[in-house]
XYZ file of C-alpha atoms in Angstrom:
321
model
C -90.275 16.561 89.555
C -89.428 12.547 89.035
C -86.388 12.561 91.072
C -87.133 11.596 93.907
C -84.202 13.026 96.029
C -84.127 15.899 94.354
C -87.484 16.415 95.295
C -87.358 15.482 98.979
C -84.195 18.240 99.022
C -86.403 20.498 97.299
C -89.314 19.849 99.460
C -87.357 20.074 102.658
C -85.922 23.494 101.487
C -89.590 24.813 101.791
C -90.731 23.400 104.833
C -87.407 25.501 106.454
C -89.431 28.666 105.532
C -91.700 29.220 109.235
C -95.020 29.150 107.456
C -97.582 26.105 107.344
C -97.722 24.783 103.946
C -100.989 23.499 102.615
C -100.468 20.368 100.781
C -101.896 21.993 98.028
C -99.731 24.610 97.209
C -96.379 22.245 97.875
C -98.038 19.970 94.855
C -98.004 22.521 92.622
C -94.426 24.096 93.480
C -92.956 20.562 92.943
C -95.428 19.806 90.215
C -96.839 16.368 91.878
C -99.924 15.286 93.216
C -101.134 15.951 96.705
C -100.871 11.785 97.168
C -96.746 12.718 96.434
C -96.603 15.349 98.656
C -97.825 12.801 101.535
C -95.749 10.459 100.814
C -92.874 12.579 100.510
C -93.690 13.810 103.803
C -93.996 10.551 105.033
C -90.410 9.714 104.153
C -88.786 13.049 105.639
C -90.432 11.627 108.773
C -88.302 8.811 108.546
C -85.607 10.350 107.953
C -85.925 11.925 111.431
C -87.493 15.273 110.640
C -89.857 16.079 112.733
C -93.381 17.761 110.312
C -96.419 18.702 111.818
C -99.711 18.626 109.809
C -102.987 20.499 110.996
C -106.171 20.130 109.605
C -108.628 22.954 108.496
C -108.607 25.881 105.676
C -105.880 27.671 107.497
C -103.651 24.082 107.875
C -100.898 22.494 106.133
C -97.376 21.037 106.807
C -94.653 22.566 108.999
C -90.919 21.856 110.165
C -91.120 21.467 113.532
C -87.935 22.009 116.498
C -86.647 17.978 117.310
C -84.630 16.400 119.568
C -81.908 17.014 117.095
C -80.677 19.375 114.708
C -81.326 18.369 111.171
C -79.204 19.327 107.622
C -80.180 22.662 106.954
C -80.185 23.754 103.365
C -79.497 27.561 102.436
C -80.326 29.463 99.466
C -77.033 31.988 97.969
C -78.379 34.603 100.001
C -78.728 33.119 103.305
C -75.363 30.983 102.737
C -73.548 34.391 101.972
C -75.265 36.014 105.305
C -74.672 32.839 107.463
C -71.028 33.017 105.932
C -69.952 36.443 106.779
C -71.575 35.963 110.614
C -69.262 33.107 111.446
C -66.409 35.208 109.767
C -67.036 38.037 112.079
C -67.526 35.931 115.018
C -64.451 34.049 114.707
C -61.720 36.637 113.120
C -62.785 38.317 116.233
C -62.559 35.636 119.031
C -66.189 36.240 120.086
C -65.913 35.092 124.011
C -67.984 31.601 123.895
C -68.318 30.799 120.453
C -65.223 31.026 118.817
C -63.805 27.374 118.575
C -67.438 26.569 117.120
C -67.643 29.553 114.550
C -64.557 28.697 113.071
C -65.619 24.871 112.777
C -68.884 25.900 111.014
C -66.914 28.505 108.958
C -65.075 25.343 107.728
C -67.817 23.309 106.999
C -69.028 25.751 105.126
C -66.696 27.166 103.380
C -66.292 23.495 102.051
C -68.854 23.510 100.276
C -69.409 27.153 99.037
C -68.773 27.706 94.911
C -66.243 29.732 94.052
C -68.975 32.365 93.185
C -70.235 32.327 96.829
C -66.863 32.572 98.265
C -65.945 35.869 96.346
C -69.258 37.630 97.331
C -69.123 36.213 101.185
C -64.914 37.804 100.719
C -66.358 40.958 99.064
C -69.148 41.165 101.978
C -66.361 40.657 104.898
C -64.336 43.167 103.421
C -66.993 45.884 103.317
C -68.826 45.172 106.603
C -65.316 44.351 108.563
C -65.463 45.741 112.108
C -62.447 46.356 114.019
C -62.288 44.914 117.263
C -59.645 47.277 118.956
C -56.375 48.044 118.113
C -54.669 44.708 117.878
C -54.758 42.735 114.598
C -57.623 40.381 113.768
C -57.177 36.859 112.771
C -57.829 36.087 108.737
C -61.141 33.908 108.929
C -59.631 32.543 105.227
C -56.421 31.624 107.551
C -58.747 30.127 110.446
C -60.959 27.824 108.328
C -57.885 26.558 106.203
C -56.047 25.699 109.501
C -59.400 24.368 111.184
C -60.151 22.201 107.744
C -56.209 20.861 108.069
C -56.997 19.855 111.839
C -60.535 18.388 110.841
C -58.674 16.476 107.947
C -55.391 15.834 109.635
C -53.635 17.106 106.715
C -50.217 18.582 107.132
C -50.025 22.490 105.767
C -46.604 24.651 104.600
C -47.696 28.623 106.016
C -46.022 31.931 106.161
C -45.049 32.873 109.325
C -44.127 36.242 110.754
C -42.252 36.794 114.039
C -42.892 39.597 116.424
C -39.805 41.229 115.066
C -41.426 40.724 111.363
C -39.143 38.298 110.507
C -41.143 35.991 107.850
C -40.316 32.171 107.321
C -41.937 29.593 105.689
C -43.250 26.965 108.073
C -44.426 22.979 107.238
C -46.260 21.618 110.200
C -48.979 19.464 111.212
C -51.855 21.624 113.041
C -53.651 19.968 115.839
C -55.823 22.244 117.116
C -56.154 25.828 117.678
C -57.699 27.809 120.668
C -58.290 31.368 122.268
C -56.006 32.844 124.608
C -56.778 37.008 125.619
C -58.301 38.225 122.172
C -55.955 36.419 119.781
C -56.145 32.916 118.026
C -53.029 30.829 118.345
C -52.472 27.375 116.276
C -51.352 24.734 117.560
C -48.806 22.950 115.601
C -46.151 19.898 115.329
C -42.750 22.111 113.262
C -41.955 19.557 111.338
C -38.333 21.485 110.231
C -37.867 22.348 114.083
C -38.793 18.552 115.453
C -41.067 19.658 117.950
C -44.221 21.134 118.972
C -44.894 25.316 118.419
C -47.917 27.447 118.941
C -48.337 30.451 116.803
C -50.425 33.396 116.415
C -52.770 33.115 113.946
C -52.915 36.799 113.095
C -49.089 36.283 111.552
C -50.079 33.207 109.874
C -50.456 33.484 106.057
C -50.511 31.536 102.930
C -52.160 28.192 104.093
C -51.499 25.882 102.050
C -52.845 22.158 102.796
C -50.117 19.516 101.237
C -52.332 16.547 100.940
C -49.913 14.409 103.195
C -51.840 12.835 106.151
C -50.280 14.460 109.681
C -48.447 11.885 112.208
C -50.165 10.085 115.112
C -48.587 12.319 117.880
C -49.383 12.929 121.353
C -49.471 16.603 122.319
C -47.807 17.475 125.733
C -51.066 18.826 126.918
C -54.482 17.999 127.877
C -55.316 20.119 124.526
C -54.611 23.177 122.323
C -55.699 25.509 125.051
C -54.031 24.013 127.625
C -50.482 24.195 125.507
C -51.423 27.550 124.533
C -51.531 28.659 128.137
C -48.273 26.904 129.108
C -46.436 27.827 126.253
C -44.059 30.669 125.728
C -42.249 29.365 122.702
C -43.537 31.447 119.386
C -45.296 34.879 121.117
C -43.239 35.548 124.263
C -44.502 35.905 127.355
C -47.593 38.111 128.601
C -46.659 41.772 128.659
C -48.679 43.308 131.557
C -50.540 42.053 134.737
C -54.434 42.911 135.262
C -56.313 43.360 138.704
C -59.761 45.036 138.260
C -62.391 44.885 140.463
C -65.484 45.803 138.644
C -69.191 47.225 139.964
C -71.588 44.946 137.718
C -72.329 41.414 138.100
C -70.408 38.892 136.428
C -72.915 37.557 133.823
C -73.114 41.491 132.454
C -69.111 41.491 131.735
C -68.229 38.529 130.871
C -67.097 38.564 126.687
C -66.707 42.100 126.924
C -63.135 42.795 127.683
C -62.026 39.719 126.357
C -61.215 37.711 128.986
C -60.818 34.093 129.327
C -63.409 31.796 131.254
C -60.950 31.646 133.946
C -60.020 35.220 134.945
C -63.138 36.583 135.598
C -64.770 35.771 139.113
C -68.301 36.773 141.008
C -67.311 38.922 144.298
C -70.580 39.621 145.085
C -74.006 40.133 143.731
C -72.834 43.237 141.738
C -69.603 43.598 141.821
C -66.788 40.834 139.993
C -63.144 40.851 139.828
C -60.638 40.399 136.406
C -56.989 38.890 137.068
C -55.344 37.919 134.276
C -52.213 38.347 132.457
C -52.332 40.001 128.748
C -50.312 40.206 125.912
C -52.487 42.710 124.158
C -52.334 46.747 123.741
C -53.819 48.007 127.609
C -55.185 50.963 125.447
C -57.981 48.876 124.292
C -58.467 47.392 127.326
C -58.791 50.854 128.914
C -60.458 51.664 126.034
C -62.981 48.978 126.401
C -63.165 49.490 130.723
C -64.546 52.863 129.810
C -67.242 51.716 127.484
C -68.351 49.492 130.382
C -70.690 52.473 131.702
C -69.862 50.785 135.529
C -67.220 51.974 138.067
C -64.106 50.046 138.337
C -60.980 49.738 140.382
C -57.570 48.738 139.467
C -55.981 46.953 141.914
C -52.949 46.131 140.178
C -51.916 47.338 136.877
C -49.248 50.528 135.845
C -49.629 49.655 132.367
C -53.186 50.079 132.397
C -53.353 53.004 134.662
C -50.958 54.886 132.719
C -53.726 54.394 129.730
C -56.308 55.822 131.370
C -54.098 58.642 132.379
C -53.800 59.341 128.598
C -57.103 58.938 128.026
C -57.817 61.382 130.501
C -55.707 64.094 129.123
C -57.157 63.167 125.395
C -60.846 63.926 126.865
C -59.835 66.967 128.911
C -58.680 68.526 125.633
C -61.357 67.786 123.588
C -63.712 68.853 126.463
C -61.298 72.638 126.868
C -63.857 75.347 126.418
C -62.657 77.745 123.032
């Protein structure tokens, strides 16, 4: 190989593999000499990636863990698997990780061919996991709005009220966040003059308009913040919730999806849930139950009458013939 990046990429691509590489063998996959292959390594160096080399017959060259996290470069396979992970995680509001799914979803969605995007929408499809009885959020929908926000590019969307009302929106997204299990956007209505949060899950049709977005200042400290506070677009929360729950904290938290503020330590094994949901409180009782721990409800009628149901449900498939 005589070009020289295209050599370093294809050199770097096989020191990702966890193996040690003896010089030897990399010369002859990039059909060099071994003096290449040194000074090729020599160069990754520094470029910051950090390459050990050991000596003997059992030595070679291998990609080390730095102080930093270097370009990683994926074959189809692993592109398409790393692909329909982040489109899990974040069309499911993962507790933790869903702000930075969906901004690695867009990243790489960037850059996937076409070809790569129909087998990682084919995957998705096939392997798509419901996560209770609400409606997920499109990960298409999520990366296009996170991509409009990255690019602060103003976007014309679909947009379907509670009572399934559909309108077509043009607004300037500036952010998105979690609130209960849903994603809401956060975005300047550009028709409507002022500032609107909507749930993602009725968002469709992205379409990005090329038009940079306005310098604006959003009313709060950001897109979770105004999510919280604002009532405008999804109404307001539709039951109360006061659990107190037998299991530590740190063995609860993301399950039930709560927020990182409604979820407190009480004790070594017990922690308490207050929070107010929008969500069905059948898959929240649903989800208590799964829990395998006892629980109390302090306050909650909606919930209780849930269980109730569930109860009866159980009892009849439990009736003797």
């Amino acid at each position: 190989m005589t070009d020289t990046p295209a050599r370093l990429l294809r050199l770097l691509s096989l020191l990702q593999t966890p193996r040690d590489w003896p010089g030897s063998e990399l010369a002859e996959r990039l059909r060099v000499t071994d003096r290449t292959v040194r000074r090729d390594i020599e160069r990754l160096r520094e470029l910051g990636y950090p390459i050990e080399a050991t000596l003997g017959a059992a030595g070679g060259y291998r990609l080390v863990a730095g102080a930093a996290m270097p370009p990683l470069l994926l074959d189809d396979e692993e592109a398409v698997a790393v692909a329909v992970g982040l489109r899990a995680a974040a069309g499911q509001a993962v507790a933790g990780i869903e702000e930075a799914s969906v901004r690695a979803l867009a990243k790489l969605e960037q850059v996937l061919p076409a070809r790569l995007r129909r087998r990682v929408r084919v995957v998705s499809t096939a392997t798509a996991a419901a996560a209770g009885d609400g409606p997920n959020a499109d990960p298409e929908v999520l990366s296009a709005l996170a991509a409009a926000v990255t690019n602060k590019e103003r976007v014309r969307f679909t947009y379907r009220d509670g009572a399934g009302t559909e309108s077509r929106r043009h607004g300037e997204p500036a952010g998105l966040a979690v609130r209960g299990r849903r994603w809401y956007a956060v975005i300047y209505d550009l028709d409507r003059d002022d500032w609107r949060s909507f749930r993602v899950d009725r968002v469709e049709h992205v379409q990005p308009t090329g038009a940079r977005r306005t310098s604006r200042t959003l009313p709060a400290a950001d897109a979770a913040a105004y999510v919280a506070g604002d009532r405008t677009d999804w109404g307001t929360p539709r039951y109360h919730v006061d659990i107190t729950i037998h299991a530590p904290a740190h063995q609860i938290t993301g399950r039930l999806g709560e927020t990182t503020d409604t979820l407190e330590p009480t004790g070594e094994h017990t922690c308490r849930l207050r929070t107010d949901r929008d969500d069905d409180p059948r898959w929240l009782a649903t989800r208590l139950l799964t829990l395998g721990t006892d629980f109390d409800i302090r306050e909650s009628p909606e919930l209780e009458r849930e269980l109730r149901a569930l109860r009866t449900l159980i009892g009849r498939a439990l009736r003797p013939a």
